[in-house]
Coordinates of C-alpha atoms in Angstrom, one line a residue:
Chain A
M1 CA 19.6 -9.8 -30.7
S2 CA 17.3 -9.9 -27.8
T3 CA 16.6 -7.7 -24.8
L4 CA 17.8 -8.4 -21.3
L5 CA 15.7 -6.2 -19.1
T6 CA 16.3 -5.4 -15.4
H7 CA 13.8 -4.0 -12.9
I8 CA 15.3 -1.4 -10.7
A9 CA 13.6 -1.5 -7.3
I10 CA 13.3 1.6 -5.3
S11 CA 12.6 1.6 -1.5
D12 CA 12.7 4.5 0.9
G13 CA 14.0 6.8 -1.9
K14 CA 17.0 4.6 -2.6
I15 CA 17.8 2.2 -5.4
K16 CA 18.1 -1.3 -4.0
R17 CA 21.6 -2.5 -4.4
S18 CA 20.5 -6.0 -5.4
S19 CA 18.8 -4.4 -8.6
L20 CA 22.1 -3.0 -9.7
E21 CA 23.9 -6.3 -9.0
V22 CA 21.3 -8.0 -11.3
L23 CA 21.8 -5.2 -13.9
S24 CA 25.6 -5.7 -13.8
R25 CA 25.1 -9.4 -14.4
M26 CA 22.7 -8.8 -17.2
H27 CA 25.1 -6.4 -18.9
Q28 CA 27.9 -8.9 -18.7
L29 CA 25.6 -11.6 -20.2
A30 CA 24.4 -9.2 -22.9
N31 CA 28.0 -8.4 -23.9
E32 CA 28.9 -12.1 -23.9
Y33 CA 26.0 -13.3 -26.1
G34 CA 25.3 -10.1 -28.1
H35 CA 22.1 -8.9 -26.6
D36 CA 20.8 -5.4 -25.5
T37 CA 20.9 -4.3 -21.8
E38 CA 17.8 -2.4 -20.7
A39 CA 16.4 -1.3 -17.4
V40 CA 13.1 0.0 -16.1
I41 CA 12.4 2.3 -13.1
I42 CA 8.9 2.5 -11.8
D43 CA 8.4 5.2 -9.2
E44 CA 6.7 8.4 -8.3
Q45 CA 9.8 10.3 -9.6
P46 CA 11.9 7.8 -11.7
S47 CA 13.9 10.5 -13.4
Q48 CA 16.0 11.1 -10.3
Y49 CA 17.5 7.6 -10.5
V50 CA 18.3 7.5 -14.3
D51 CA 21.8 8.7 -14.0
E52 CA 22.8 6.2 -11.3
V53 CA 21.3 3.3 -13.4
A54 CA 23.1 4.5 -16.6
K55 CA 26.4 3.7 -14.8
Y56 CA 25.7 0.0 -15.0
G57 CA 25.4 -0.5 -18.7
A58 CA 21.8 -0.1 -19.7
S59 CA 21.4 1.3 -23.2
T60 CA 17.7 2.1 -22.8
I61 CA 16.1 3.0 -19.5
Y62 CA 12.3 2.9 -19.4
T63 CA 10.6 5.0 -16.8
I64 CA 7.0 4.8 -15.5
E65 CA 6.0 7.8 -13.4
N66 CA 3.0 7.9 -11.2
P67 CA 2.3 9.0 -7.6
I68 CA 0.7 5.6 -6.8
F69 CA 4.3 4.1 -6.8
K70 CA 5.3 6.1 -3.6
N71 CA 4.7 2.8 -1.7
H72 CA 4.8 -0.8 -2.9
R73 CA 1.3 -1.9 -4.0
N74 CA 1.0 -5.2 -6.0
T75 CA -1.9 -4.3 -8.4
P76 CA -0.4 -1.1 -10.0
L77 CA 3.1 -2.5 -10.0
L78 CA 1.9 -5.6 -11.9
K79 CA 0.1 -3.4 -14.4
A80 CA 3.2 -1.3 -14.9
L81 CA 5.4 -4.3 -15.4
S82 CA 3.1 -5.7 -17.9
A83 CA 3.1 -2.4 -19.7
V84 CA 6.9 -2.5 -19.7
M85 CA 7.0 -6.1 -21.0
D86 CA 4.6 -5.1 -23.9
E87 CA 6.8 -2.2 -24.8
A88 CA 10.4 -3.8 -24.3
N89 CA 9.5 -7.4 -25.2
P90 CA 12.3 -8.7 -23.1
Y91 CA 13.7 -12.2 -23.6
I92 CA 15.0 -12.2 -19.9
F93 CA 13.5 -9.9 -17.3
G94 CA 15.7 -9.9 -14.1
F95 CA 14.8 -8.8 -10.6
G96 CA 16.6 -8.5 -7.3
S97 CA 14.9 -10.8 -5.0
T98 CA 13.4 -8.2 -2.7
E99 CA 10.1 -8.5 -0.7
G100 CA 8.5 -6.4 -3.4
T101 CA 9.7 -8.8 -6.1
K102 CA 8.4 -11.8 -4.1
D103 CA 5.0 -10.2 -3.9
I104 CA 4.5 -9.9 -7.7
L105 CA 6.8 -12.3 -9.5
G106 CA 4.4 -15.2 -9.7
A107 CA 1.5 -13.0 -10.7
L108 CA 3.6 -11.4 -13.5
A109 CA 4.7 -14.7 -14.9
A110 CA 1.1 -15.9 -14.9
N111 CA -0.1 -12.7 -16.5
Q112 CA 2.6 -12.9 -19.2
D113 CA 2.7 -16.6 -19.5
A114 CA 6.3 -16.4 -18.9
A115 CA 8.7 -19.0 -17.4
V116 CA 10.1 -18.1 -14.1
L117 CA 12.8 -19.0 -11.6
S118 CA 12.8 -17.3 -8.3
D119 CA 15.6 -16.6 -5.8
V120 CA 18.5 -17.9 -7.8
S121 CA 22.1 -17.6 -6.7
E122 CA 23.6 -17.9 -10.2
F123 CA 22.2 -17.8 -13.7
D124 CA 23.5 -18.0 -17.3
L125 CA 22.0 -18.0 -20.8
I126 CA 21.6 -21.4 -22.6
D127 CA 20.0 -22.3 -25.8
D128 CA 16.3 -21.3 -25.7
G129 CA 16.5 -20.1 -22.1
I130 CA 18.5 -19.9 -18.9
S131 CA 20.1 -22.2 -16.5
A132 CA 20.2 -21.3 -12.8
T133 CA 21.3 -22.5 -9.4
R134 CA 18.9 -22.2 -6.5
P135 CA 19.5 -23.0 -2.8
V136 CA 16.6 -25.3 -1.7
M137 CA 15.6 -27.4 1.3
A138 CA 16.4 -24.6 3.8
A139 CA 19.4 -23.7 1.7
K140 CA 21.0 -27.0 2.7
I141 CA 21.6 -28.1 -1.0
L142 CA 21.6 -26.5 -4.4
S143 CA 19.4 -27.4 -7.3
E144 CA 20.2 -26.9 -10.9
N145 CA 17.4 -25.6 -13.0
E146 CA 16.5 -24.6 -16.6
A147 CA 13.8 -22.3 -17.8
H148 CA 12.6 -22.3 -21.5
G149 CA 10.4 -20.0 -23.4
D150 CA 10.1 -16.8 -25.3
Q151 CA 10.1 -14.8 -22.1
I152 CA 11.7 -15.8 -18.8
L153 CA 11.6 -14.0 -15.5
V154 CA 14.4 -14.5 -13.0
S155 CA 14.9 -13.1 -9.5
V156 CA 18.4 -13.1 -8.0
R157 CA 19.4 -13.3 -4.3
S158 CA 21.1 -10.2 -3.0
G159 CA 24.8 -10.5 -2.9
S160 CA 25.0 -13.0 -5.8
Y161 CA 26.9 -10.7 -8.2
D162 CA 29.3 -7.8 -7.7
L163 CA 28.5 -4.3 -8.9
N164 CA 30.3 -3.6 -12.3
E165 CA 30.2 -0.1 -13.6
S166 CA 30.0 0.5 -17.3
Q167 CA 28.8 4.0 -18.1
T168 CA 26.5 4.4 -21.1
D169 CA 24.7 7.2 -22.9
A170 CA 21.4 5.7 -22.1
E171 CA 18.3 6.6 -23.9
T172 CA 15.4 7.3 -21.6
V173 CA 11.9 6.1 -22.7
N174 CA 8.9 7.2 -20.6
I175 CA 6.0 4.8 -20.9
D176 CA 2.5 6.4 -20.4
F177 CA 0.8 4.9 -17.5
S178 CA -2.5 5.6 -15.8
I179 CA -4.5 3.6 -13.3
D180 CA -7.9 4.3 -11.7
E181 CA -7.2 4.1 -8.0
D182 CA -10.9 3.4 -7.3
K183 CA -10.7 0.2 -9.3
I184 CA -7.8 -1.3 -7.1
Q185 CA -9.6 -3.6 -4.8
S186 CA -6.9 -3.8 -2.1
T187 CA -6.1 -0.8 0.1
L188 CA -2.8 0.0 1.7
R189 CA -3.8 1.4 5.1
E190 CA -0.4 2.1 6.6
I191 CA 3.2 1.1 6.9
I192 CA 4.6 0.3 10.3
G193 CA 8.2 0.6 11.3
A194 CA 9.4 2.3 8.2
D195 CA 12.4 3.9 9.7
S196 CA 14.6 5.6 7.2
D197 CA 17.5 5.6 9.5
K198 CA 17.4 1.8 9.9
I199 CA 19.8 -0.1 7.7
D200 CA 18.1 -2.5 5.3
L201 CA 19.4 -5.9 6.3
S202 CA 19.1 -7.5 2.9
E203 CA 21.5 -4.8 1.6
A204 CA 23.7 -4.2 4.5
E205 CA 27.5 -4.5 4.2
T206 CA 27.9 -5.4 7.9
I207 CA 25.3 -7.1 10.2
V208 CA 25.5 -7.6 13.9
A209 CA 23.0 -10.3 14.8
A210 CA 21.8 -11.1 18.3
G211 CA 20.6 -14.4 19.7
R212 CA 19.1 -15.8 22.9
G213 CA 22.4 -15.2 24.7
A214 CA 21.9 -11.4 24.3
K215 CA 18.3 -10.9 25.3
D216 CA 18.6 -8.8 28.4
E217 CA 18.9 -5.0 28.4
E218 CA 22.7 -5.1 29.0
G219 CA 23.1 -7.5 26.0
Q220 CA 20.9 -5.3 23.8
D221 CA 22.9 -2.2 24.7
L222 CA 26.1 -4.0 23.7
I223 CA 24.6 -5.1 20.4
N224 CA 23.5 -1.6 19.7
E225 CA 27.0 -0.2 20.5
L226 CA 28.8 -2.8 18.4
A227 CA 26.4 -2.1 15.4
S228 CA 26.8 1.6 15.8
T229 CA 30.7 1.3 15.9
L230 CA 30.6 -0.6 12.6
N231 CA 27.7 1.3 11.0
A232 CA 26.0 -2.2 10.8
G233 CA 22.5 -3.3 10.5
I234 CA 21.1 -5.2 13.4
G235 CA 19.5 -8.7 13.0
A236 CA 18.1 -11.3 15.3
S237 CA 17.6 -15.0 15.6
R238 CA 14.1 -16.4 15.8
A239 CA 14.4 -16.9 19.6
L240 CA 14.8 -13.2 20.1
T241 CA 11.9 -12.1 17.9
E242 CA 9.6 -14.7 19.3
A243 CA 10.5 -13.6 22.8
G244 CA 9.4 -10.1 21.7
V245 CA 12.8 -8.7 22.5
M246 CA 13.4 -7.6 18.8
D247 CA 11.1 -6.7 16.0
P248 CA 10.0 -9.7 13.7
S249 CA 11.2 -7.7 10.7
L250 CA 14.8 -8.2 12.0
Q251 CA 14.7 -11.9 12.0
I252 CA 17.3 -13.6 9.8
G253 CA 16.9 -17.1 8.6
Q254 CA 14.8 -19.4 6.6
T255 CA 11.6 -17.7 7.7
G256 CA 13.0 -14.2 8.0
K257 CA 15.5 -12.3 5.8
V258 CA 18.2 -13.8 3.7
V259 CA 21.3 -11.7 3.9
S260 CA 24.7 -11.7 2.3
P261 CA 26.9 -9.0 4.0
Q262 CA 30.7 -8.7 3.8
L263 CA 30.8 -9.1 7.6
Y264 CA 28.3 -11.0 9.8
I265 CA 28.9 -11.0 13.6
A266 CA 26.7 -13.6 15.3
V267 CA 26.5 -12.8 19.0
G268 CA 25.0 -15.4 21.4
I269 CA 23.5 -17.4 18.4
S270 CA 23.9 -21.1 18.4
G271 CA 23.5 -21.6 14.7
A272 CA 20.4 -23.6 14.1
I273 CA 20.1 -24.7 10.4
Q274 CA 17.1 -22.3 9.9
H275 CA 19.2 -19.4 10.9
V276 CA 22.2 -20.5 8.9
A277 CA 19.9 -20.8 5.9
G278 CA 19.6 -17.0 6.0
M279 CA 23.2 -16.0 6.5
A280 CA 25.6 -18.7 5.2
N281 CA 26.4 -16.6 2.1
S282 CA 28.0 -13.9 4.3
K283 CA 31.6 -13.3 3.2
V284 CA 33.2 -13.3 6.6
I285 CA 31.4 -14.7 9.7
V286 CA 32.4 -14.1 13.3
A287 CA 30.7 -16.0 16.1
I288 CA 30.8 -15.1 19.8
N289 CA 29.4 -17.8 22.0
K290 CA 30.2 -19.4 25.3
D291 CA 29.3 -22.9 24.2
P292 CA 32.4 -24.3 22.4
D293 CA 30.2 -26.9 20.7
A294 CA 27.7 -24.4 19.2
P295 CA 27.3 -25.3 15.5
I296 CA 27.8 -21.7 14.5
F297 CA 31.5 -22.3 14.9
D298 CA 31.5 -24.9 12.2
I299 CA 30.8 -22.1 9.7
A300 CA 32.5 -19.1 11.3
D301 CA 35.7 -17.7 10.0
Y302 CA 36.6 -16.4 13.4
G303 CA 35.1 -17.9 16.5
I304 CA 35.5 -16.5 20.1
V305 CA 34.4 -19.0 22.8
G306 CA 33.4 -16.8 25.6
D307 CA 30.7 -14.9 27.5
L308 CA 29.5 -12.0 25.3
Y309 CA 29.3 -9.7 28.3
K310 CA 33.0 -10.1 28.8
V311 CA 34.0 -10.3 25.1
L312 CA 32.0 -7.4 23.6
P313 CA 33.2 -4.4 25.7
P314 CA 36.9 -5.0 24.7
F315 CA 35.9 -6.0 21.2
I316 CA 34.0 -2.7 20.7
E317 CA 36.9 -0.7 22.3
E318 CA 39.5 -2.3 19.9
L319 CA 37.2 -1.8 16.9
K320 CA 36.8 1.9 17.8
T321 CA 40.6 2.2 18.0
I322 CA 41.0 0.6 14.6
K323 CA 38.3 2.8 13.0
S324 CA 39.8 6.0 14.4
Chain B
M1 CA -17.3 -17.5 6.1
K2 CA -15.7 -20.0 3.8
L3 CA -12.0 -20.4 3.8
Y4 CA -9.9 -22.7 1.7
V5 CA -6.4 -23.5 2.6
C6 CA -4.0 -24.9 -0.1
I7 CA -1.6 -27.3 1.5
K8 CA 1.4 -29.3 0.2
Q9 CA 3.3 -32.3 1.4
V10 CA 7.1 -31.8 1.4
P11 CA 10.1 -33.8 2.6
D12 CA 11.1 -32.9 6.2
V13 CA 14.0 -30.5 5.7
D14 CA 15.5 -31.5 9.0
A15 CA 15.9 -35.1 7.8
P16 CA 19.2 -36.2 6.5
I17 CA 19.5 -35.5 2.7
Q18 CA 21.2 -37.7 0.3
I19 CA 22.2 -36.8 -3.3
K20 CA 23.0 -39.8 -5.6
N21 CA 24.2 -38.9 -9.2
G22 CA 22.6 -35.5 -8.9
T23 CA 19.3 -36.9 -7.8
L24 CA 17.8 -36.0 -4.4
I25 CA 16.8 -39.1 -2.5
Q26 CA 13.9 -38.2 -0.3
D27 CA 13.0 -40.3 2.7
T28 CA 9.4 -41.0 2.0
D29 CA 8.8 -41.9 5.6
R30 CA 9.6 -38.3 6.5
M31 CA 7.0 -36.4 4.5
V32 CA 5.4 -33.6 6.4
L33 CA 2.9 -30.8 6.0
N34 CA 4.7 -27.7 4.6
A35 CA 5.3 -25.6 7.7
Y36 CA 4.1 -22.4 6.0
D37 CA 0.9 -24.1 5.0
A38 CA 0.5 -25.4 8.6
S39 CA 0.6 -21.7 9.7
A40 CA -2.1 -20.8 7.0
V41 CA -4.2 -23.7 8.4
E42 CA -3.8 -22.4 12.0
E43 CA -4.7 -18.9 11.0
A44 CA -7.8 -20.1 9.1
L45 CA -8.9 -22.0 12.2
V46 CA -8.4 -19.0 14.4
L47 CA -10.4 -16.8 12.0
T48 CA -13.3 -19.2 11.9
E49 CA -13.3 -19.7 15.7
E50 CA -13.6 -16.0 16.0
H51 CA -16.1 -15.3 13.2
E52 CA -17.6 -18.7 12.4
G53 CA -17.3 -20.5 9.2
E54 CA -15.8 -23.4 7.5
V55 CA -12.3 -24.4 6.6
E56 CA -11.6 -26.7 3.7
V57 CA -8.1 -27.8 2.8
V58 CA -7.1 -28.6 -0.7
M59 CA -4.0 -30.5 -1.7
V60 CA -2.5 -31.4 -5.0
G61 CA -0.4 -34.5 -4.7
P62 CA 0.1 -38.2 -5.3
E63 CA -2.0 -40.9 -3.7
G64 CA 0.4 -41.3 -0.8
S65 CA -0.1 -37.8 0.5
K66 CA -3.4 -38.5 2.2
E67 CA -1.7 -38.7 5.6
T68 CA -0.7 -35.1 5.3
I69 CA -4.3 -34.1 4.5
R70 CA -5.4 -36.0 7.6
K71 CA -2.9 -33.9 9.6
A72 CA -4.7 -30.7 8.6
L73 CA -8.1 -32.3 9.4
A74 CA -6.8 -33.4 12.8
M75 CA -5.8 -29.8 13.4
G76 CA -9.4 -28.9 13.0
A77 CA -10.2 -28.3 9.3
D78 CA -13.7 -29.4 8.4
K79 CA -13.2 -31.1 5.1
A80 CA -10.7 -31.7 2.4
T81 CA -10.3 -32.2 -1.3
H82 CA -7.4 -34.2 -2.6
I83 CA -6.5 -33.4 -6.2
Q84 CA -4.8 -36.7 -6.9
T85 CA -1.8 -36.5 -9.4
D86 CA 0.8 -38.8 -10.8
G87 CA 3.6 -38.9 -8.3
D88 CA 6.2 -39.3 -10.9
V89 CA 5.6 -36.0 -12.7
D90 CA 7.8 -33.0 -11.6
Y91 CA 5.4 -30.2 -11.3
N92 CA 6.6 -26.6 -10.9
S93 CA 4.9 -23.6 -9.2
A94 CA 3.0 -22.7 -12.4
T95 CA 1.5 -26.2 -12.7
Y96 CA 0.3 -26.2 -9.1
A97 CA -1.2 -22.8 -9.5
K98 CA -3.0 -23.8 -12.7
I99 CA -4.5 -26.9 -11.2
L100 CA -5.6 -25.1 -8.1
A101 CA -7.0 -22.1 -10.0
T102 CA -8.9 -24.5 -12.2
F103 CA -10.3 -26.2 -9.1
F104 CA -11.5 -22.8 -7.6
E105 CA -13.0 -21.5 -10.8
D106 CA -16.6 -22.7 -9.9
K107 CA -16.2 -22.5 -6.1
E108 CA -17.4 -19.8 -3.7
Y109 CA -15.3 -18.6 -1.0
D110 CA -14.3 -15.6 1.1
I111 CA -10.6 -16.3 1.4
I112 CA -8.0 -18.6 -0.1
A113 CA -4.9 -19.0 2.1
C114 CA -1.7 -20.8 1.5
G115 CA 1.9 -20.8 2.7
K116 CA 4.1 -18.1 1.3
Q117 CA 6.4 -20.8 -0.2
S118 CA 7.0 -24.5 0.2
Q119 CA 10.0 -25.7 2.3
D120 CA 11.4 -28.0 -0.3
T121 CA 11.7 -25.6 -3.3
D122 CA 11.4 -22.2 -1.5
A123 CA 10.0 -20.8 -4.8
G124 CA 7.3 -18.7 -3.4
L125 CA 5.4 -18.3 -6.6
A126 CA 2.3 -20.3 -6.7
G127 CA 0.2 -18.1 -4.4
S128 CA 0.4 -14.9 -6.5
M129 CA 0.1 -17.0 -9.7
M130 CA -3.2 -18.4 -8.5
A131 CA -4.4 -15.0 -7.5
E132 CA -3.6 -13.8 -11.1
H133 CA -5.3 -16.7 -12.7
L134 CA -8.5 -16.1 -10.5
N135 CA -8.3 -12.3 -10.8
L136 CA -8.3 -12.0 -7.0
P137 CA -6.9 -9.2 -4.8
Y138 CA -4.1 -10.7 -2.8
A139 CA -1.4 -10.1 -0.3
T140 CA 1.8 -12.2 0.2
N141 CA 4.0 -12.8 3.2
A142 CA 1.3 -12.2 5.8
V143 CA 2.5 -12.0 9.4
G144 CA -0.8 -11.2 10.9
L145 CA -4.5 -11.6 9.8
S146 CA -7.8 -10.3 11.1
I147 CA -11.3 -9.7 9.9
E148 CA -13.0 -6.3 9.9
D149 CA -16.4 -5.7 8.5
S150 CA -15.9 -8.8 6.3
N151 CA -12.7 -7.5 4.9
L152 CA -9.5 -9.3 5.5
I153 CA -6.8 -7.1 7.2
V154 CA -3.4 -8.4 6.4
K155 CA -0.2 -7.3 8.0
R156 CA 2.6 -8.3 5.7
Q157 CA 6.3 -7.9 5.8
G158 CA 7.5 -5.6 3.0
D159 CA 10.8 -4.0 2.1
A160 CA 10.0 -0.7 3.8
G161 CA 8.3 -2.1 6.9
Q162 CA 5.2 -3.9 7.8
E163 CA 2.3 -3.0 5.5
I164 CA -1.3 -3.1 6.6
I165 CA -3.4 -4.1 3.6
E166 CA -7.3 -4.3 3.5
L167 CA -8.5 -7.0 1.1
P168 CA -12.2 -7.4 0.2
S169 CA -13.9 -10.8 -0.1
S170 CA -13.0 -12.8 -2.2
C171 CA -9.2 -12.6 -1.8
L172 CA -6.1 -14.7 -1.5
V173 CA -3.4 -14.4 1.1
T174 CA -0.1 -16.3 1.5
C175 CA 1.2 -16.8 5.1
S176 CA 4.6 -16.6 6.7
N177 CA 5.2 -19.0 9.6
D178 CA 6.2 -16.1 11.8
M179 CA 2.7 -15.3 13.0
N180 CA 1.6 -18.4 14.9
E181 CA 2.6 -21.7 16.3
P182 CA 0.4 -24.2 14.5
R183 CA -1.5 -26.4 17.0
I184 CA -0.5 -30.0 17.4
P185 CA -3.5 -32.3 16.7
S186 CA -4.9 -33.8 19.9
L187 CA -5.8 -37.5 20.1
K188 CA -9.4 -36.6 19.9
G189 CA -8.7 -34.4 16.8
I190 CA -6.9 -37.3 15.2
M191 CA -9.8 -39.7 15.9
K192 CA -12.3 -37.1 14.5
S193 CA -10.2 -36.5 11.4
K194 CA -10.8 -40.1 10.2
K195 CA -14.6 -39.4 9.9
K196 CA -14.2 -36.0 8.2
P197 CA -15.1 -35.8 4.5
M198 CA -12.3 -36.1 2.1
E199 CA -13.1 -35.9 -1.6
T200 CA -10.7 -37.2 -4.2
V201 CA -10.6 -35.5 -7.6
E202 CA -8.5 -36.5 -10.6
L203 CA -7.1 -34.0 -13.1
S204 CA -9.5 -35.3 -15.7
D205 CA -12.4 -34.4 -13.4
L206 CA -11.1 -30.8 -13.7
D207 CA -10.8 -31.1 -17.5
I208 CA -7.0 -30.6 -17.2
A209 CA -4.9 -32.5 -19.8
E210 CA -1.2 -33.2 -19.0
E211 CA -0.1 -31.0 -21.9
D212 CA -2.0 -28.1 -20.4
I213 CA 0.2 -28.2 -17.4
K214 CA 3.6 -29.1 -18.9
P215 CA 6.2 -27.4 -16.8
N216 CA 8.3 -24.7 -18.6
T217 CA 11.0 -25.0 -16.0
K218 CA 12.8 -28.1 -14.8
V219 CA 15.2 -29.2 -12.2
T220 CA 18.2 -30.8 -13.9
G221 CA 20.1 -31.9 -10.8
H222 CA 21.0 -31.4 -7.2
M223 CA 24.4 -30.9 -5.6
E224 CA 25.9 -30.5 -2.2
K225 CA 26.4 -27.0 -1.2
P226 CA 30.1 -26.2 -1.0
E227 CA 30.6 -26.3 2.8
R228 CA 32.2 -23.4 4.6
E229 CA 35.5 -24.5 6.1
P230 CA 35.5 -23.9 9.8
G231 CA 37.9 -21.1 10.4
Q232 CA 39.9 -20.2 13.6
K233 CA 38.3 -20.8 16.9
F234 CA 39.9 -19.1 20.0
E235 CA 39.5 -19.8 23.6
G236 CA 41.1 -18.0 26.5
D237 CA 41.1 -14.5 28.1
P238 CA 38.1 -12.6 26.7
E239 CA 40.0 -9.3 26.4
E240 CA 43.0 -10.8 24.6
L241 CA 40.6 -12.7 22.2
A242 CA 38.5 -9.7 21.5
Q243 CA 41.6 -7.6 20.5
K244 CA 43.1 -10.4 18.5
V245 CA 39.9 -11.0 16.4
A246 CA 39.3 -7.3 15.9
N247 CA 42.7 -7.0 14.5
L248 CA 42.3 -10.1 12.3
L249 CA 39.2 -8.6 10.9
D250 CA 41.1 -5.4 10.0
E251 CA 44.3 -6.9 8.7
E252 CA 43.6 -10.4 7.5
A253 CA 39.9 -10.4 6.4
N254 CA 40.0 -6.7 5.5
V255 CA 36.4 -6.0 6.4
I256 CA 36.6 -3.3 8.9

């Protein structure tokens, strides 16, 4: 029997949904192959998240508590993750593919001499390792991969697995951890744009994304109203972030965020492959564009050919009626 | 200031892709400089234009990848090292990171920069692996770089917003391609690049044996992504269409 360990990422005081998706998958695999499901929470106050994590099948929950984990910093996080691997000796160590994970996964693999597959969309256990599917070449094709070794790290794209509750009587194990802050060479000066009201795109259930067609003030107002009606996150195409209309952190696509919401509404977005690479895994896609030949219509479940300034106002009104 | 930029040659992701019997057929005439690495080269050139210094590009790749190195030299890099490998071996991120870290072991530098990932595999691992091997402070996914008092100030995109990180020299940074538009080499730049020094190094020169870099992951095949079927497309009166689609989202797709 081996240990399947999942890292529970916390951001802005909330558990990242993608971590619980990975934990759900790990628990399913552990049951199928006869392994243990364990999880680790590294935070300034990890105990507040233990009950929530215990709902998803972990039999042991490791916690590492230190004020330094208030914000993401790669050096202390790496040290803590190494400490957890020493303690838990996981066969597979799973992560949600968050920006924080992307910052440390390679370094952790090098530190622990572990095999690693990043940003997978599916994974399974095989003899002496894992098999996994990864979208590659701007997510245009899928590659099949295997990783072998005594310890394997895997990060999983958000939305790849459903949450699956399985309440346990989890044992909590606190791992002692200390770090001399003076010895950390990099300094986190500040965090810009951390807006706790803003919906995290990589975790959002609904996203309204604006493209070049919605770049003026009137277009932006309509986007904001539509998003507010649906309690949706707001995203943007590269054209809008480059024009300075929207913040670069909102860009969806190969160079921006990869999202997988239940509903994705693309407004005034033509559907360049770089954009599609970031949103093609959305469950339902709605496209609103005045160009009937825009490539976005090839992947949209519902397409409206029309001027967004004429379509959005009645669309918002109808949605409000439905919601009420 | 000495900056090294690690670059990679990748297939053009915009070129048509063919898969035959699970194998990806790459059009060797359409190999390009990885776009993220091109951003790292651009940023290194801007930093040395502002603060003086030298930019050297390093590439691990088979013999046929010299044209891509020339591209970086034509952009303005001062010199290059080509760590020449056997083109038939499938390296993974860990292999690249080990080769590059070995190369850098006896070098002196202020900054090592590279793309945050390569366009072909999108793995995004080699940068932080290299930093760990070299025990360097690092930051990934940079969307802005500047120098202050010989420290590198990195603006990076994190989960909770943009983080401003200060790194001392020597350090490593991986670059997003959101922060600049890499310059297109001028004719003069292309002509000059032919005279710039390019050193070729074999793995044996670095004391690396093939078994030291045997990949612990492998790609076993490729397949087409299941295509999304185009759904329903409506044209006509905007008001009617808006109401119709809103109701379909509620009643048919069940996502409202």
